[in-house]
Amino acid sequence: MSNIDLVASSDMEFTRPNLERQLLEGRAIKNNVLTILTWGTAILASVPLLSVMYMLLVRGGTRLFGADFAEVLTALPPAGFEMGGGIGPAIVGTLLMVAIASAISVPFGILAAIYLAMLEPKGKLATTARFLAKVLTGFPSILAGVFVYAVLVISFGYSALAGGVALAVLMLPTVVLAAEEAIKQVPQRMKDAAYGIGCTRTQVIWKVVLPTGLPGILTGVMLAIAGAAGESAPLLFTALFSNYFISELMEPTASLSILIYNFSGMPFENQIELAWTASLVLVLIVLVFNILARLFGQPKV
Amino acid sequence: MTMAAEANFVADPFTPEGDTVIDCKVDKIFYGDFLAVRDSVVPIEKNKITAFIGPSGCGKSTVLRSLNRMNDLINVFRFEGSVMYHGQDIYAKKVDPVVVRRYIGMVFQQPNPFSMSIFDNVAFGLRLNKYKGDLEEKVQKALERAALWNEVKDKLKNSGLSLSGGQQQRLCIARAIATEPDVLLMDEPCSALDPIATRQVEELMLDLRSRFSVALVTHNMQQATRVGDTTAFFSVDISKGGRTGYLVEMGPTAQVFDDPQQQLTKDYVAGEFS
Ligand SMILES: Nc1ncnc2c1ncn2[C@@H]1O[C@H](COP(=O)(O)OP(=O)(O)OP(=O)(O)O)[C@@H](O)[C@H]1O
Ligand SMILES: [Mg+2]
């Protein structure tokens, strides 16, 4: 039977197919409706985001982009009814604590990631550590502050160092998980090539795996830094606050997030303005780290 | 004549006329419980090209990778037998596989350049061995011998991954020969190459013969006849339910192809050429 069918159809004239777009076809309508819906939702979702940015730029921008921007960025915060002043100590404090946190969490995080991804990926220790890291990424940040308060602050007092350690606790899981992912992305073939040419396992890791996974690792680090820079809760219990520039690591320090918290509740116009300015500066710092993450995240050549 | 299809068949040992650089005697090679290869004696001759042929899955790559302990990287891999290299068993306890691989280099089936510049790819092994001489000259030499120099001489700083598949494979060959290993293991090095590049790599192999000894896995019979001095034919034994590879016949290439001693070899070689 099928033979006959084949013969019959081959005899039939081949009708020219219509390849033009059919706008009113059910499939096309569904497609268009869905496209419009997603666009609508995307715009709706960006409304709060854009209004926050707008408010920040308008209210924080008056001081930051005003004539006295140098004073704002470098001066000490004003007292009660005082006019002028700035957020210098807070900027320094935030950058310093983020630096301390990175100096702790990045090396530890990368070493842990190497262990998780390459040395013992299926071991008990690795499975437990990976699970804990995942749990810790959703950890309420205030607990990191309480933890460091109990471990460091009770015996050594409030300090920038304690603040940095608290931020490191928050950064560590992000760095570990991102670096593990980046290391796992390095193809086995590349590792084989390195072993085949006579590398030890350490050389494979340092000369091939880490350089190849570096963009991914840096993306994770930058995102962790961006997150840590905006934290306030863990600093309440650790770095406290200060009205002066920090002179040594073991003393309390100001930070942008705590300054925003303190000043925004004050009944003085000047302080409230500075709180807005600090918010804008904080957002810009986070933005810079995000852009850096993108830049480094590009695969090489 | 013995029948190679017999379950307990063991090939007559091949004793080459010249020197052997690696004397590989496989008793059993396991991946976990799976017996991948059994009873195969495969001598690799000095300054010659030894070609491994046979159907897919017969263990050619497995045997080849046992010659420089590349298979150690697979957890479940287990080798029983001996691989004598300059009088030392490379599977002896005191032997460091990392050192073995510096003398017995490898080119893989899939091109696998590092994600670094073309120059750094070739210089990688030299730097690893703390090469003291003129790095640039050595890199150029290796690229020339791998028939790649003319195509990349103006873009040595570009990533090795930006090259085409065939170029990547020649880059990997350049990387492997830059350190002048004693023996070069090549696992289907031409499977990603066009006929012209294949020709160039074959010429390279013939040229390398004066300095290195080469063991070559190939699915291309013509290639085996063109470059192989000696040919080892492997097959798969499925009689006992498993899929165990074993050596069927080994000898001078002309003999294996023109006057095979085993029916299995005859069939395989005839099938490939008819
Ligand atoms: N890492 C591994 N783990 C488990 N089994 C493996 C592994 N590598 C290879 N094998 C098995 O060992 C046998 C021989 O494989 P091998 O790769 O040596 O074959 P081959 O002759 O090189 O085949 P091809 O010509 O297709 O490359 C196959 O049955 C394969 O499934
Ligand atoms: Mg193979």
Coordinates of C-alpha atoms and ligand atoms in Angstrom, one line a residue:
Chain A
M1 CA 0.0 0.0 0.0
S2 CA 2.6 2.5 1.0
N3 CA 4.4 1.9 -2.2
I4 CA 1.4 3.0 -4.2
D5 CA 1.0 6.1 -1.9
L6 CA 4.5 7.1 -2.6
V7 CA 4.1 6.8 -6.3
A8 CA 0.9 8.7 -6.2
S9 CA 2.3 11.6 -4.2
S10 CA 5.3 11.9 -6.3
D11 CA 3.0 12.3 -9.3
M12 CA 1.2 15.2 -7.6
E13 CA 2.2 18.8 -8.3
F14 CA 4.3 20.2 -5.5
T15 CA 2.4 23.2 -4.2
R16 CA 4.5 26.3 -3.4
P17 CA 4.6 26.7 0.4
N18 CA 3.5 30.0 1.9
L19 CA 6.4 31.3 4.0
E20 CA 5.0 34.7 4.9
R21 CA 4.2 35.7 8.5
Q22 CA 0.6 35.0 9.5
L23 CA -0.2 37.6 12.1
L24 CA -3.7 36.3 12.9
E25 CA -2.8 32.6 13.3
G26 CA -3.3 31.3 16.9
R27 CA 0.3 30.6 17.4
A28 CA 1.4 34.1 16.4
I29 CA -1.3 35.7 18.6
K30 CA -0.2 33.7 21.6
N31 CA 3.4 34.6 20.9
N32 CA 2.7 38.3 20.7
V33 CA 0.5 38.4 23.8
L34 CA 3.2 36.7 25.8
T35 CA 5.9 39.1 24.5
I36 CA 3.7 42.1 25.5
L37 CA 3.1 40.5 28.9
T38 CA 6.8 39.9 29.7
W39 CA 7.6 43.5 28.6
G40 CA 4.9 44.9 30.8
T41 CA 6.0 42.9 33.8
A42 CA 9.6 43.8 33.3
I43 CA 8.7 47.5 33.2
L44 CA 6.5 47.2 36.2
A45 CA 9.3 45.4 38.1
S46 CA 11.8 48.2 37.3
V47 CA 9.5 50.9 38.6
P48 CA 10.5 50.6 42.3
L49 CA 14.2 50.2 41.3
L50 CA 14.2 53.3 39.1
S51 CA 12.3 55.4 41.6
V52 CA 14.8 54.5 44.3
M53 CA 17.7 55.4 42.0
Y54 CA 15.9 58.6 41.1
M55 CA 15.3 59.6 44.7
L56 CA 18.9 58.8 45.6
L57 CA 20.3 60.9 42.7
V58 CA 18.0 63.8 43.4
R59 CA 18.3 63.9 47.2
G60 CA 21.9 62.6 47.6
G61 CA 23.1 64.3 44.5
T62 CA 22.5 67.8 45.7
R63 CA 25.4 67.5 48.1
L64 CA 27.6 65.0 46.2
F65 CA 27.5 66.9 42.9
G66 CA 27.2 70.3 44.6
A67 CA 29.9 72.9 45.1
D68 CA 31.1 71.4 48.4
F69 CA 31.5 67.8 47.2
A70 CA 35.2 67.7 48.3
E71 CA 34.1 68.6 51.8
V72 CA 31.3 66.0 51.8
L73 CA 33.7 63.3 50.8
T74 CA 36.5 64.1 53.2
A75 CA 35.2 66.1 56.2
L76 CA 34.1 64.7 59.6
P77 CA 30.4 64.3 60.2
P78 CA 28.7 67.4 61.7
A79 CA 27.5 67.6 65.3
G80 CA 23.9 68.6 66.2
F81 CA 23.0 72.0 64.8
E82 CA 26.3 72.3 62.9
M83 CA 26.1 73.0 59.1
G84 CA 28.4 71.5 56.5
G85 CA 30.5 68.5 57.4
G86 CA 30.9 65.2 55.5
I87 CA 31.1 61.5 55.5
G88 CA 34.9 61.0 55.1
P89 CA 35.4 58.6 58.1
A90 CA 32.5 56.5 57.0
I91 CA 33.8 56.1 53.4
V92 CA 37.3 55.1 54.8
G93 CA 35.7 52.8 57.3
T94 CA 33.6 51.0 54.8
L95 CA 36.4 50.6 52.3
L96 CA 38.8 49.5 55.0
M97 CA 36.5 46.8 56.5
V98 CA 35.7 45.5 53.0
A99 CA 39.4 45.3 52.3
I100 CA 39.9 43.3 55.6
A101 CA 37.0 41.1 54.8
S102 CA 38.3 40.4 51.3
A103 CA 41.8 39.7 52.6
I104 CA 40.4 37.0 54.8
S105 CA 37.6 35.5 52.7
V106 CA 39.2 35.5 49.3
P107 CA 42.3 33.3 50.0
F108 CA 40.3 31.0 52.4
G109 CA 37.4 30.9 50.0
I110 CA 39.5 30.0 46.9
L111 CA 41.5 27.3 48.9
A112 CA 38.3 25.8 50.1
A113 CA 36.9 25.9 46.6
I114 CA 40.0 24.1 45.3
Y115 CA 39.4 21.4 47.9
L116 CA 35.7 21.1 47.0
A117 CA 36.1 21.1 43.2
M118 CA 39.3 19.2 42.7
L119 CA 40.9 17.5 45.7
E120 CA 38.0 15.6 47.3
P121 CA 34.8 16.6 45.6
K122 CA 32.8 13.7 46.8
G123 CA 34.2 13.3 50.3
K124 CA 32.2 13.6 53.5
L125 CA 34.0 16.8 54.5
A126 CA 33.4 18.4 51.1
T127 CA 29.7 17.5 51.1
T128 CA 29.2 18.9 54.5
A129 CA 31.2 22.1 53.7
R130 CA 29.3 22.6 50.5
F131 CA 26.0 22.2 52.3
L132 CA 27.0 24.6 55.1
A133 CA 28.1 27.2 52.5
K134 CA 24.8 27.0 50.8
V135 CA 23.0 27.4 54.1
L136 CA 25.2 30.3 55.1
T137 CA 24.5 32.3 51.9
G138 CA 20.9 32.6 53.2
F139 CA 22.1 33.3 56.8
P140 CA 20.6 36.4 58.4
S141 CA 23.5 38.9 58.4
I142 CA 22.9 40.1 61.9
L143 CA 23.9 36.7 63.2
A144 CA 27.3 37.1 61.7
G145 CA 27.6 40.2 63.8
V146 CA 26.4 38.4 66.9
F147 CA 28.9 35.6 66.3
V148 CA 31.8 37.9 65.9
Y149 CA 30.6 39.9 68.9
A150 CA 30.8 36.8 71.0
V151 CA 34.1 35.6 69.6
L152 CA 36.1 38.9 69.3
V153 CA 34.3 41.9 70.6
I154 CA 33.7 40.7 74.2
S155 CA 37.4 40.2 74.8
F156 CA 38.9 42.9 72.5
G157 CA 36.2 45.5 72.2
Y158 CA 34.6 47.1 69.2
S159 CA 37.0 47.5 66.3
A160 CA 37.3 47.8 62.5
L161 CA 39.0 44.4 62.6
A162 CA 36.0 42.8 64.2
G163 CA 33.8 44.5 61.6
G164 CA 36.0 43.2 58.8
V165 CA 35.8 39.7 60.3
A166 CA 32.0 39.9 60.4
L167 CA 31.9 40.9 56.8
A168 CA 34.3 38.1 55.9
V169 CA 32.0 35.6 57.5
L170 CA 29.3 36.9 55.2
M171 CA 31.5 36.9 52.1
L172 CA 33.0 33.5 52.6
P173 CA 30.2 31.3 51.4
T174 CA 29.6 33.4 48.3
V175 CA 33.3 33.3 47.4
V176 CA 33.5 29.5 48.0
L177 CA 30.5 28.6 45.9
A178 CA 31.3 30.9 43.0
A179 CA 35.0 29.8 42.9
E180 CA 34.0 26.1 43.1
E181 CA 31.7 26.6 40.2
A182 CA 34.3 28.5 38.2
I183 CA 36.9 25.8 38.9
K184 CA 34.5 23.0 37.9
Q185 CA 33.9 24.8 34.6
V186 CA 37.6 24.3 33.6
P187 CA 37.3 21.4 31.2
Q188 CA 38.8 18.0 32.2
R189 CA 40.6 17.9 28.8
M190 CA 42.7 20.9 29.9
K191 CA 43.6 19.3 33.2
D192 CA 44.5 16.1 31.3
A193 CA 46.8 18.1 29.0
A194 CA 48.5 19.6 32.0
Y195 CA 49.0 16.2 33.7
G196 CA 50.1 14.8 30.3
I197 CA 52.9 17.3 30.0
G198 CA 54.2 16.4 33.5
C199 CA 52.5 18.7 36.0
T200 CA 52.0 17.7 39.6
R201 CA 48.5 18.2 40.9
T202 CA 49.6 21.5 42.6
Q203 CA 51.0 22.8 39.3
V204 CA 47.8 21.8 37.5
I205 CA 45.9 23.9 40.0
W206 CA 48.1 26.9 40.0
K207 CA 49.2 27.0 36.4
V208 CA 46.1 25.9 34.5
V209 CA 43.0 25.6 36.6
L210 CA 43.1 28.9 38.6
P211 CA 44.2 31.1 35.6
T212 CA 41.5 29.5 33.5
G213 CA 38.8 29.9 36.1
L214 CA 39.9 33.3 37.2
P215 CA 37.2 35.4 35.5
G216 CA 34.5 33.3 37.2
I217 CA 36.3 33.5 40.6
L218 CA 36.7 37.3 40.3
T219 CA 33.0 37.7 39.4
G220 CA 32.1 35.8 42.6
V221 CA 34.6 37.9 44.7
M222 CA 33.2 41.2 43.3
L223 CA 29.6 40.2 44.0
A224 CA 30.5 39.2 47.5
I225 CA 32.3 42.5 48.0
A226 CA 29.3 44.4 46.6
G227 CA 27.0 42.6 49.1
A228 CA 29.3 43.1 52.1
A229 CA 29.8 46.8 51.4
G230 CA 26.1 47.5 52.0
E231 CA 25.7 45.5 55.2
S232 CA 24.8 47.3 58.3
A233 CA 23.5 44.8 60.8
P234 CA 26.8 42.9 61.4
L235 CA 28.6 46.2 61.9
L236 CA 26.3 47.3 64.7
F237 CA 27.8 44.7 67.0
T238 CA 31.4 44.8 65.8
A239 CA 32.7 48.1 64.4
L240 CA 30.1 50.3 66.1
F241 CA 30.6 53.9 65.0
S242 CA 33.0 56.8 65.3
N243 CA 33.0 60.4 64.4
Y244 CA 36.6 60.5 63.6
F245 CA 39.0 59.0 61.0
I246 CA 40.2 55.6 62.1
S247 CA 43.8 55.6 63.3
E248 CA 44.3 51.9 64.1
L249 CA 42.6 48.6 63.3
M250 CA 41.6 47.9 66.9
E251 CA 39.4 50.9 67.4
P252 CA 35.7 51.4 66.4
T253 CA 35.1 52.9 63.0
A254 CA 32.4 54.6 61.1
S255 CA 30.8 53.0 58.1
L256 CA 28.5 54.3 55.4
S257 CA 25.7 51.9 56.3
I258 CA 25.7 52.8 60.0
L259 CA 26.0 56.5 59.2
I260 CA 22.9 56.3 57.0
Y261 CA 21.1 54.5 59.8
N262 CA 22.2 57.1 62.4
F263 CA 21.7 60.2 60.4
S264 CA 18.5 59.4 58.8
G265 CA 16.8 59.3 62.2
M266 CA 18.0 62.7 63.3
P267 CA 15.8 65.7 63.4
F268 CA 18.3 67.9 61.5
E269 CA 18.1 68.7 57.8
N270 CA 21.9 68.7 57.3
Q271 CA 22.3 65.2 58.7
I272 CA 19.4 63.9 56.7
E273 CA 20.9 65.3 53.6
L274 CA 24.2 63.7 54.4
A275 CA 22.4 60.3 54.9
W276 CA 21.1 60.6 51.4
T277 CA 24.6 61.5 50.1
A278 CA 26.0 58.5 51.9
S279 CA 23.4 56.2 50.4
L280 CA 24.3 57.5 47.0
V281 CA 28.0 57.0 47.6
L282 CA 27.3 53.4 48.9
V283 CA 25.3 52.6 45.8
L284 CA 28.1 54.0 43.6
I285 CA 30.7 51.9 45.4
V286 CA 28.5 48.8 44.9
L287 CA 28.0 49.7 41.3
V288 CA 31.7 50.1 40.7
F289 CA 32.3 46.6 42.1
N290 CA 29.5 45.2 39.9
I291 CA 31.0 46.8 36.8
L292 CA 34.4 45.4 37.8
A293 CA 32.8 42.0 38.2
R294 CA 31.4 42.3 34.6
L295 CA 34.7 43.4 33.2
F296 CA 36.7 40.5 34.8
G297 CA 33.9 38.1 34.1
Q298 CA 34.5 38.4 30.4
P299 CA 36.3 35.3 29.3
K300 CA 39.9 36.1 28.1
V301 CA 40.4 36.7 24.4
Chain B
M1 CA 47.1 -21.4 13.0
T2 CA 45.5 -20.5 16.3
M3 CA 42.0 -19.1 16.3
A4 CA 41.9 -15.6 17.7
A5 CA 38.2 -15.8 18.4
E6 CA 38.9 -18.3 21.2
A7 CA 38.2 -17.0 24.6
N8 CA 41.6 -17.7 26.0
F9 CA 43.6 -16.7 22.9
V10 CA 46.9 -15.0 23.6
A11 CA 48.8 -13.5 20.7
D12 CA 52.3 -14.8 19.9
P13 CA 54.7 -12.4 21.5
F14 CA 56.4 -10.1 19.0
T15 CA 60.1 -9.6 19.4
P16 CA 61.3 -6.6 17.4
E17 CA 64.7 -6.7 15.7
G18 CA 65.8 -3.3 17.0
D19 CA 65.8 -1.9 20.5
T20 CA 62.6 -1.4 22.4
V21 CA 62.2 1.7 24.4
I22 CA 59.0 0.6 26.3
D23 CA 58.3 -3.0 27.0
C24 CA 54.6 -3.2 27.9
K25 CA 53.3 -6.4 29.3
V26 CA 49.6 -6.2 30.2
D27 CA 48.2 -8.9 32.3
K28 CA 44.9 -7.2 33.1
I29 CA 43.6 -3.7 33.0
F30 CA 40.5 -2.9 35.0
Y31 CA 38.1 0.0 35.3
G32 CA 36.5 -0.9 38.6
D33 CA 35.2 -4.5 38.1
F34 CA 35.2 -4.1 34.3
L35 CA 38.1 -6.0 32.6
A36 CA 39.0 -3.7 29.8
V37 CA 42.2 -5.3 28.4
R38 CA 43.9 -8.7 29.1
D39 CA 47.1 -10.5 28.1
S40 CA 48.8 -8.2 25.7
V41 CA 52.5 -7.8 25.1
V42 CA 53.2 -4.6 23.3
P43 CA 56.8 -3.6 22.8
I44 CA 57.3 0.0 21.6
E45 CA 60.4 0.2 19.4
K46 CA 63.0 2.9 19.7
N47 CA 63.0 5.5 16.9
K48 CA 60.1 3.7 15.2
I49 CA 56.4 4.4 14.9
T50 CA 54.2 1.7 16.5
A51 CA 50.6 1.9 15.3
F52 CA 47.7 0.5 17.3
I53 CA 44.7 -0.4 15.3
G54 CA 41.4 -2.2 16.1
P55 CA 37.7 -1.7 16.4
S56 CA 36.3 1.0 18.7
G57 CA 36.3 0.0 22.4
C58 CA 39.0 -2.6 22.1
G59 CA 41.2 -0.7 24.5
K60 CA 43.7 1.0 22.3
S61 CA 43.5 4.2 24.2
T62 CA 43.5 2.3 27.5
V63 CA 46.8 0.6 26.6
L64 CA 48.3 3.8 25.2
R65 CA 47.5 5.8 28.3
S66 CA 48.9 3.1 30.5
L67 CA 52.3 3.7 28.9
N68 CA 52.8 7.0 30.7
R69 CA 50.4 6.4 33.7
M70 CA 47.8 8.9 32.4
N71 CA 45.2 6.4 33.5
D72 CA 46.2 6.9 37.1
L73 CA 44.0 10.0 37.1
I74 CA 41.0 7.7 36.8
N75 CA 40.2 6.5 40.3
V76 CA 38.8 3.1 39.3
F77 CA 41.7 2.3 37.0
R78 CA 43.9 -0.7 37.9
F79 CA 46.9 -2.0 36.0
E80 CA 48.3 -5.5 36.4
G81 CA 51.5 -6.3 34.5
S82 CA 54.6 -4.3 33.9
V83 CA 55.7 -1.4 31.7
M84 CA 59.5 -1.4 31.4
Y85 CA 61.0 1.9 30.4
H86 CA 64.8 1.9 30.3
G87 CA 65.0 -1.0 32.6
Q88 CA 62.6 0.4 35.2
D89 CA 59.0 -0.6 35.7
I90 CA 57.0 2.6 35.6
Y91 CA 54.4 1.0 37.7
A92 CA 56.9 0.3 40.5
K93 CA 56.0 1.8 43.9
K94 CA 58.9 4.2 44.0
V95 CA 58.3 5.7 40.6
D96 CA 56.7 9.2 40.4
P97 CA 54.2 9.2 37.5
V98 CA 54.7 13.0 37.1
V99 CA 58.4 12.4 36.1
V100 CA 57.4 9.5 33.8
R101 CA 55.1 11.9 31.9
R102 CA 57.9 14.4 31.3
Y103 CA 59.8 11.7 29.4
I104 CA 56.8 10.1 27.8
G105 CA 54.6 12.9 26.3
M106 CA 51.1 12.7 25.0
V107 CA 48.9 14.1 22.3
F108 CA 45.2 13.5 22.9
Q109 CA 42.3 12.5 20.7
Q110 CA 40.5 15.9 21.3
P111 CA 42.6 19.0 20.9
N112 CA 43.1 20.5 24.3
P113 CA 45.0 23.7 24.3
F114 CA 45.2 25.8 27.5
S115 CA 43.3 29.0 27.6
M116 CA 46.4 31.1 27.2
S117 CA 48.3 32.5 24.3
I118 CA 49.6 30.3 21.5
F119 CA 53.2 31.1 22.6
D120 CA 52.5 30.3 26.2
N121 CA 50.9 27.1 25.2
V122 CA 54.0 25.9 23.5
A123 CA 56.3 27.4 26.1
F124 CA 54.3 25.8 28.9
G125 CA 56.3 22.6 29.2
L126 CA 59.6 24.4 28.7
R127 CA 58.8 26.8 31.5
L128 CA 57.6 23.9 33.7
N129 CA 61.0 22.2 33.2
K130 CA 62.8 25.5 33.9
Y131 CA 64.3 25.6 30.4
K132 CA 67.3 27.9 30.4
G133 CA 67.9 28.5 26.7
D134 CA 66.2 30.7 24.1
L135 CA 62.5 30.2 24.7
E136 CA 61.4 32.0 21.6
E137 CA 63.6 30.0 19.3
K138 CA 62.5 26.8 20.9
V139 CA 58.8 27.7 20.5
Q140 CA 59.3 28.6 16.9
K141 CA 61.1 25.4 16.2
A142 CA 58.3 23.3 17.8
L143 CA 55.6 25.2 15.8
E144 CA 57.5 24.8 12.6
R145 CA 57.9 21.1 13.1
A146 CA 54.2 20.8 13.9
A147 CA 53.5 22.5 10.5
L148 CA 51.7 25.4 12.2
W149 CA 54.3 28.2 12.3
N150 CA 53.3 29.9 9.0
E151 CA 49.7 30.2 10.1
V152 CA 50.3 31.6 13.6
K153 CA 53.6 33.5 13.4
D154 CA 51.8 36.8 13.3
K155 CA 49.5 36.1 16.2
L156 CA 51.5 34.3 18.8
K157 CA 49.8 36.4 21.5
N158 CA 46.3 35.3 20.5
S159 CA 44.5 32.7 22.6
G160 CA 45.2 29.1 21.6
L161 CA 41.4 28.6 21.8
S162 CA 40.9 31.0 18.9
L163 CA 42.4 28.6 16.5
S164 CA 40.4 26.1 14.4
G165 CA 40.2 22.5 15.5
G166 CA 42.9 21.3 13.2
Q167 CA 45.2 24.1 14.2
Q168 CA 44.5 23.5 17.8
Q169 CA 45.6 19.9 17.4
R170 CA 48.8 20.9 15.7
L171 CA 49.3 23.4 18.6
C172 CA 49.0 20.5 21.0
I173 CA 51.5 18.5 19.0
A174 CA 53.9 21.5 19.1
R175 CA 53.3 21.8 22.9
A176 CA 54.1 18.1 23.3
I177 CA 57.3 18.0 21.2
A178 CA 58.6 21.3 22.5
T179 CA 60.1 19.6 25.6
E180 CA 61.6 16.9 23.4
P181 CA 60.2 13.9 25.2
D182 CA 61.8 10.5 24.7
V183 CA 58.6 8.8 23.6
L184 CA 55.4 10.4 22.2
L185 CA 52.1 8.8 22.7
M186 CA 49.5 10.0 20.1
D187 CA 45.9 9.0 20.4
E188 CA 44.2 9.5 17.0
P189 CA 46.0 12.8 16.6
C190 CA 44.5 13.4 13.1
S191 CA 40.9 12.6 13.8
A192 CA 40.1 16.4 13.8
L193 CA 42.3 17.2 10.8
D194 CA 41.7 17.7 7.1
P195 CA 43.7 15.6 4.6
I196 CA 46.3 18.2 4.1
A197 CA 46.9 18.8 7.8
T198 CA 46.9 15.0 8.3
R199 CA 49.6 14.7 5.7
Q200 CA 51.6 17.3 7.4
V201 CA 51.3 15.6 10.8
E202 CA 52.2 12.3 9.3
E203 CA 55.3 13.8 7.7
L204 CA 56.0 15.3 11.1
M205 CA 55.8 11.9 12.7
L206 CA 58.1 10.4 10.2
D207 CA 60.5 13.2 10.8
L208 CA 60.2 12.9 14.6
R209 CA 61.2 9.3 14.4
S210 CA 64.9 10.2 14.2
R211 CA 64.7 11.6 17.7
F212 CA 61.6 10.2 19.4
S213 CA 59.8 6.9 19.5
V214 CA 56.1 7.2 18.7
A215 CA 53.1 5.1 19.7
L216 CA 50.1 6.0 17.6
V217 CA 46.5 5.0 17.9
T218 CA 44.7 5.3 14.6
H219 CA 41.4 4.3 13.0
N220 CA 42.8 5.1 9.6
M221 CA 44.3 2.0 8.1
Q222 CA 46.0 4.0 5.3
Q223 CA 47.7 6.1 8.0
A224 CA 48.9 3.0 9.8
T225 CA 50.4 1.7 6.5
R226 CA 51.9 5.1 5.6
V227 CA 53.6 5.8 8.9
G228 CA 53.6 2.7 11.0
D229 CA 56.8 0.7 11.2
T230 CA 55.1 -1.8 13.4
T231 CA 51.4 -2.5 13.8
A232 CA 49.6 -3.9 16.7
F233 CA 46.0 -5.1 16.1
F234 CA 43.6 -5.3 19.0
S235 CA 40.2 -6.8 19.1
V236 CA 37.3 -7.2 21.5
D237 CA 36.4 -10.5 23.1
I238 CA 32.6 -10.6 23.8
S239 CA 32.4 -14.4 24.3
K240 CA 32.2 -14.3 28.1
G241 CA 29.6 -11.6 28.2
G242 CA 32.2 -8.8 28.9
R243 CA 33.9 -6.6 26.3
T244 CA 37.5 -7.3 26.9
G245 CA 40.1 -6.1 24.5
Y246 CA 43.3 -8.0 23.7
L247 CA 46.1 -8.0 21.3
V248 CA 45.5 -10.3 18.3
E249 CA 48.6 -9.8 16.3
M250 CA 51.6 -7.6 16.2
G251 CA 54.4 -7.4 13.7
P252 CA 56.0 -5.3 11.0
T253 CA 53.3 -3.3 9.3
A254 CA 53.8 -4.8 5.9
Q255 CA 53.4 -8.3 7.3
V256 CA 50.2 -7.4 9.4
F257 CA 48.5 -5.9 6.3
D258 CA 49.8 -8.2 3.5
D259 CA 50.2 -11.5 5.3
P260 CA 48.3 -11.5 8.5
Q261 CA 48.7 -14.6 10.6
Q262 CA 45.3 -14.5 12.2
Q263 CA 41.9 -14.8 10.5
L264 CA 40.6 -11.9 12.6
T265 CA 43.3 -9.6 11.4
K266 CA 42.7 -10.7 7.8
D267 CA 39.0 -9.9 8.1
Y268 CA 39.6 -6.6 9.7
V269 CA 42.3 -5.5 7.3
A270 CA 40.4 -6.8 4.3
G271 CA 37.1 -5.1 5.5
E272 CA 38.9 -1.8 5.8
F273 CA 40.4 -1.9 2.3
S274 CA 37.6 -3.5 0.2
Ligands
LIG1 N1 37.3 6.1 32.3 C1 36.8 4.9 32.1 N2 36.0 4.3 33.0 C2 35.4 3.1 32.7 N3 35.5 2.5 31.6 C3 36.3 3.0 30.6 C4 37.0 4.2 30.8 N4 37.7 4.5 29.7 C5 37.4 3.5 28.8 N5 36.6 2.6 29.4 C6 36.2 1.3 28.8 O1 37.3 0.6 28.4 C7 37.1 0.0 27.1 C8 38.2 0.4 26.2 O2 38.1 1.8 26.0 P1 39.2 2.6 25.1 O3 38.9 4.0 25.2 O4 40.5 2.2 25.5 O5 38.8 2.1 23.6 P2 39.5 2.5 22.2 O6 40.0 1.2 21.6 O7 40.4 3.6 22.4 O8 38.2 3.0 21.4 P3 38.1 4.1 20.4 O9 38.7 3.6 19.1 O10 36.6 4.3 20.2 O11 38.8 5.3 20.9 C9 35.7 0.4 26.6 O12 34.8 -0.6 26.8 C10 35.4 1.6 27.5 O13 34.0 1.6 27.8
MG2 MG 40.4 5.8 21.9

